Short mmCIF file of C-alpha atoms in Angstrom, two decimals:
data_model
loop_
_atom_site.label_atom_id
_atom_site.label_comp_id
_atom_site.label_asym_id
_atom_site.label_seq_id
_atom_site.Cartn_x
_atom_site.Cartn_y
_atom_site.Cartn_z
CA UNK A 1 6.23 -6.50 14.75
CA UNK A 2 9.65 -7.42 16.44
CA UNK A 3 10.62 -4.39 18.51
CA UNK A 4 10.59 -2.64 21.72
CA UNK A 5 11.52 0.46 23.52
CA UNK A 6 15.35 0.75 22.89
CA UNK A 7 15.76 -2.00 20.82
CA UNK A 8 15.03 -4.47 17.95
CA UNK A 9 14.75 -7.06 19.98
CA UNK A 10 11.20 -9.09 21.92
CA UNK A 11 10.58 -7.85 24.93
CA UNK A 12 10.99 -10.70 27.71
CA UNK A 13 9.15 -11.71 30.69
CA UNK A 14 12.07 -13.61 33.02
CA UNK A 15 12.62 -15.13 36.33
CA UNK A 16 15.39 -13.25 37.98
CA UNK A 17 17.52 -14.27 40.85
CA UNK A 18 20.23 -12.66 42.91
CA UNK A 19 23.53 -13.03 41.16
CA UNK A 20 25.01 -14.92 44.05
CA UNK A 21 22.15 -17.20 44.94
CA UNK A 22 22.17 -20.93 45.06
CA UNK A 23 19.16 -21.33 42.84
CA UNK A 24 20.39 -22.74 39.46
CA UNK A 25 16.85 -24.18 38.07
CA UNK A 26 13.42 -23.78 38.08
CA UNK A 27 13.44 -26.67 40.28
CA UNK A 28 15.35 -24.57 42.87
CA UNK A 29 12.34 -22.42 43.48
CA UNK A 30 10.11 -24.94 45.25
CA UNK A 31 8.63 -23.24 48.62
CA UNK A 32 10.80 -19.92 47.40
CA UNK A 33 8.95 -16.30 47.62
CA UNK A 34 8.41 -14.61 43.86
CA UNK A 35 7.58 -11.37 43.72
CA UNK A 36 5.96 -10.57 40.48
CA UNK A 37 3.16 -8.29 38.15
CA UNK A 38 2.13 -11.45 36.35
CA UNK A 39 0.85 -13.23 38.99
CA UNK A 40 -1.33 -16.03 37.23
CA UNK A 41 1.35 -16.72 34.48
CA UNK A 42 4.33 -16.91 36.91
CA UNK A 43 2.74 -20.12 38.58
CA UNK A 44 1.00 -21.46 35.61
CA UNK A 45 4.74 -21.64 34.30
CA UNK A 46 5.74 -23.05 37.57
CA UNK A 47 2.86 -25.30 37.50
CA UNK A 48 4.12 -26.56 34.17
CA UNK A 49 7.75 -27.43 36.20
CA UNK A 50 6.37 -29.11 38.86
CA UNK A 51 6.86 -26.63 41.55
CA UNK A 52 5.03 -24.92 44.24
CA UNK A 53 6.21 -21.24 45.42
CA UNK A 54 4.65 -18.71 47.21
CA UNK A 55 3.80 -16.04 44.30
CA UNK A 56 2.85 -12.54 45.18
CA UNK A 57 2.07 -9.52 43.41
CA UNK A 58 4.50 -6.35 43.33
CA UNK A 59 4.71 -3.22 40.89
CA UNK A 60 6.80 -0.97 40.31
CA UNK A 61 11.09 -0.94 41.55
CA UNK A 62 10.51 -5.07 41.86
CA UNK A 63 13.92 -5.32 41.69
CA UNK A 64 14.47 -3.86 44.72
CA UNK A 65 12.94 -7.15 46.63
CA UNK A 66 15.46 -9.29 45.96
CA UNK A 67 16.87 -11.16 48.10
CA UNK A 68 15.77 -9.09 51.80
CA UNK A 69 12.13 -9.73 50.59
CA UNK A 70 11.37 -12.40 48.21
CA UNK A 71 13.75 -15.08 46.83
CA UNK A 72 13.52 -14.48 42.98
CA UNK A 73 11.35 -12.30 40.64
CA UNK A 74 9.57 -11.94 37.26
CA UNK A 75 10.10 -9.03 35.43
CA UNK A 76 9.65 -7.85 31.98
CA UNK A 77 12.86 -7.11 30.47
CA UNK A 78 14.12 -6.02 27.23
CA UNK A 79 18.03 -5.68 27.25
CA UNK A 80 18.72 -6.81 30.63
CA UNK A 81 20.43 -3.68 31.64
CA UNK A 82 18.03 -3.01 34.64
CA UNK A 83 18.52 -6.00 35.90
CA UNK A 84 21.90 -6.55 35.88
CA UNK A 85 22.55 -2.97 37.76
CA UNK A 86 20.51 -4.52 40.51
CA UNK A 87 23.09 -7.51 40.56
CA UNK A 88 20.06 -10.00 39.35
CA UNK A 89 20.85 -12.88 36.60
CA UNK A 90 18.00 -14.57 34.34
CA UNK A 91 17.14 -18.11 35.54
CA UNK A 92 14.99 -18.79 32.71
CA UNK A 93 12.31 -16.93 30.06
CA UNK A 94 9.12 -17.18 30.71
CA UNK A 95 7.77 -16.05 27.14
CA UNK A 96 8.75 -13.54 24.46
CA UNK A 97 6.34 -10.21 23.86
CA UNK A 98 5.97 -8.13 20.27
CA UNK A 99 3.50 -5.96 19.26
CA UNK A 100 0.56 -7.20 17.45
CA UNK A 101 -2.34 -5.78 15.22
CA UNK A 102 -5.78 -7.59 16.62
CA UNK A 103 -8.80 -6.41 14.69
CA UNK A 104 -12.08 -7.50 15.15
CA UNK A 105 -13.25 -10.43 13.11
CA UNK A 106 -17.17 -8.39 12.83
CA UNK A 107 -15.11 -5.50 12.01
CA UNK A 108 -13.82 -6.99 9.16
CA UNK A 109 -16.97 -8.12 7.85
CA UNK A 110 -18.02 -4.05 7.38
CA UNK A 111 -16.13 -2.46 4.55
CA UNK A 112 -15.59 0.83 5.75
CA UNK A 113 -14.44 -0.59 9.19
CA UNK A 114 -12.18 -3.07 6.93
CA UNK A 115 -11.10 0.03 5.01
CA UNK A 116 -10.12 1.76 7.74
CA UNK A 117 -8.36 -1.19 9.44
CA UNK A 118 -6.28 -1.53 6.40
CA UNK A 119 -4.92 1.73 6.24
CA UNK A 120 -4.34 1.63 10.05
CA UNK A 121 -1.87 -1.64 9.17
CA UNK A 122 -0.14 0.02 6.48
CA UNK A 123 0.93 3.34 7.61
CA UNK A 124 2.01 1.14 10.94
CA UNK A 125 3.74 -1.43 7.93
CA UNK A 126 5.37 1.65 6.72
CA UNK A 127 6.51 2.99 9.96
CA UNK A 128 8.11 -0.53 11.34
CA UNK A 129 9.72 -0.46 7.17
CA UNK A 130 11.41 2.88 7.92
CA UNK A 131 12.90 2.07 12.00
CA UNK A 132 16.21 0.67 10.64
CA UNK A 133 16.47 2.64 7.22
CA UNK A 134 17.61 6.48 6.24
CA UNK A 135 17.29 8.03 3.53
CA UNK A 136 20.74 8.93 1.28
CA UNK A 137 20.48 12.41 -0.98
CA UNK A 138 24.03 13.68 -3.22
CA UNK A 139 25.35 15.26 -6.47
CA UNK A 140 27.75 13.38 -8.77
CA UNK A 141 29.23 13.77 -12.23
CA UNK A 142 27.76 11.84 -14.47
CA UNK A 143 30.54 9.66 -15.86
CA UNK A 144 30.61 8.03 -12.43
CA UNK A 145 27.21 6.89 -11.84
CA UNK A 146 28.15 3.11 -13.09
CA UNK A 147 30.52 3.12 -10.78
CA UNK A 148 28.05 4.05 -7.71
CA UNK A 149 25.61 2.23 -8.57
CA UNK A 150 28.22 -0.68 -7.85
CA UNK A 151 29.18 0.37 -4.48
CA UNK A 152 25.55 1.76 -3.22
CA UNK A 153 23.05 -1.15 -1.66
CA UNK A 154 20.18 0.55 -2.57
CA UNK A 155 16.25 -0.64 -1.63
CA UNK A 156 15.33 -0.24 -5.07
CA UNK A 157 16.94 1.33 -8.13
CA UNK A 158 17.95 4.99 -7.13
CA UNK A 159 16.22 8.21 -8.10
CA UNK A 160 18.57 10.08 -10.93
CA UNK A 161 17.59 13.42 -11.85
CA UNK A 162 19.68 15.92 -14.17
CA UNK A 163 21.21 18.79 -12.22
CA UNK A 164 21.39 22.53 -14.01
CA UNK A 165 25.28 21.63 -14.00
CA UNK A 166 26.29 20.14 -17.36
CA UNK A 167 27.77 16.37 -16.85
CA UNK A 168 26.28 16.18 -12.80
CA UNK A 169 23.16 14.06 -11.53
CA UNK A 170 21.21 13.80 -8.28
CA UNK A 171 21.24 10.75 -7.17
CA UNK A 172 18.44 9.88 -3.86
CA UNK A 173 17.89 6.22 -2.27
CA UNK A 174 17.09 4.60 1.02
CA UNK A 175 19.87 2.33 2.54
CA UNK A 176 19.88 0.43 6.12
CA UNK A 177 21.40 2.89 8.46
CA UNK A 178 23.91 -0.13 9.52
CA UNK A 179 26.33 0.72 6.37
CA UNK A 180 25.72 4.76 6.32
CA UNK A 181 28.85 5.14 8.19
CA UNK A 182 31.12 2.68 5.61
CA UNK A 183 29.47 3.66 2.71
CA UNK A 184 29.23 7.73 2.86
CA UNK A 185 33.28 7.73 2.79
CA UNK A 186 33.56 5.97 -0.52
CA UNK A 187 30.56 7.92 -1.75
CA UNK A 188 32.78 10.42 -1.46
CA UNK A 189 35.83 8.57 -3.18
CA UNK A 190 33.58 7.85 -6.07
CA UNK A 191 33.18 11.79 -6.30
CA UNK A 192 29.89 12.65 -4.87
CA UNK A 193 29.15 15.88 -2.91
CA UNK A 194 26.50 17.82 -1.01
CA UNK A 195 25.73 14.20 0.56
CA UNK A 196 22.25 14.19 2.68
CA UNK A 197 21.45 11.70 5.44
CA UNK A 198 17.97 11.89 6.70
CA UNK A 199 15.69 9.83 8.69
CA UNK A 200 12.27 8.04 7.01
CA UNK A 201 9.18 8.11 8.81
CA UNK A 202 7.61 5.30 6.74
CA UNK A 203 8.60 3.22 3.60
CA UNK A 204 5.69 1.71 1.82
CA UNK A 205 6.38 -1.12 -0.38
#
């Protein structure tokens, strides 16, 4: 599942070097100080480049260490906001971290466990579904619900129900939250009212 803390986007585990230092490569580092929580991967990956450094462990404000302490660091980063306040640039990514479901392969073999297991995925399926969606409630005369179903990008066919009004319908859908902003304006164009944004909690397919 491809997301993080603030964003859609892997987390990262980087080397990070003072914006103004003369190391340019992974080369660069040989005999340098790292400063890093990962210890054991930080010079596996450096064992991988050829190079030797002097890797030692640090947690918590890392970014502090750099460069009065330790020449470079590894950090786990997701937009790379942190780092650049502390005036650091990425020399290179280590590896790329998402979220994974690991069940037990025994586990599987019981069927209650496997039950169980399954409806752990899918109500975390149908929360990771909903993150980028919202929900999209209104009212609209009748005689233009060709004409919205046109204009609205809808995750499946929309929900029409007949209001107490003669000649108006209730119209619900989901949409990706990207195009509520573009699309609620010519909603109302088209003649809609009483138009509902709401967030989703889950969306199971």
């Amino acid at each position: 599942m491809i997301f993080s803390k603030v964003s859609n986007k892997p987390t990262r585990w980087v080397i990070a070097v003072p914006e103004d230092s003369a190391i340019r490569t992974v080369k660069d580092l040989q005999g340098k100080v790292i400063a890093t929580e990962a210890v054991e991967m930080t010079r596996r990956y450096l064992a991988g480049h050829g190079v030797t450094a002097s890797v030692e462990f640090s947690w918590g404000a890392t970014e502090v260490k750099v460069p009065d302490l330790v020449d470079a660091i590894v950090d786990v980063t997701e937009t790379g906001s942190s780092l650049r306040a502390n005036n650091l640039r990425i020399l290179e990514t280590i590896m790329e971290s998402v979220p994974q479901f690991i069940a037990n392969k025994t586990a599987l073999q019981d069927p209650w466990k496997k039950a169980k297991i399954e409806k752990m995925v899918l109500l975390l399926q149908g929360a990771y579904a909903a993150r980028d969606k919202v929900g999209l409630k209104m009212n609209l005369p009748s005689t233009r619900l060709a004409d919205l179903l046109k204009a609205l990008p809808a995750l499946r066919n929309p929900t029409i129900s007949q209001l107490a009004t003669e000649g108006w319908i209730a119209v619900e859908t989901i949409i990706d939250e990207s195009v509520v902003r573009e699309i609620i304006p010519q909603l109302k164009a088209l003649g809609a009212e009483g138009i509902i944004e709401y967030p989703l909690n889950k969306v199971v397919y």
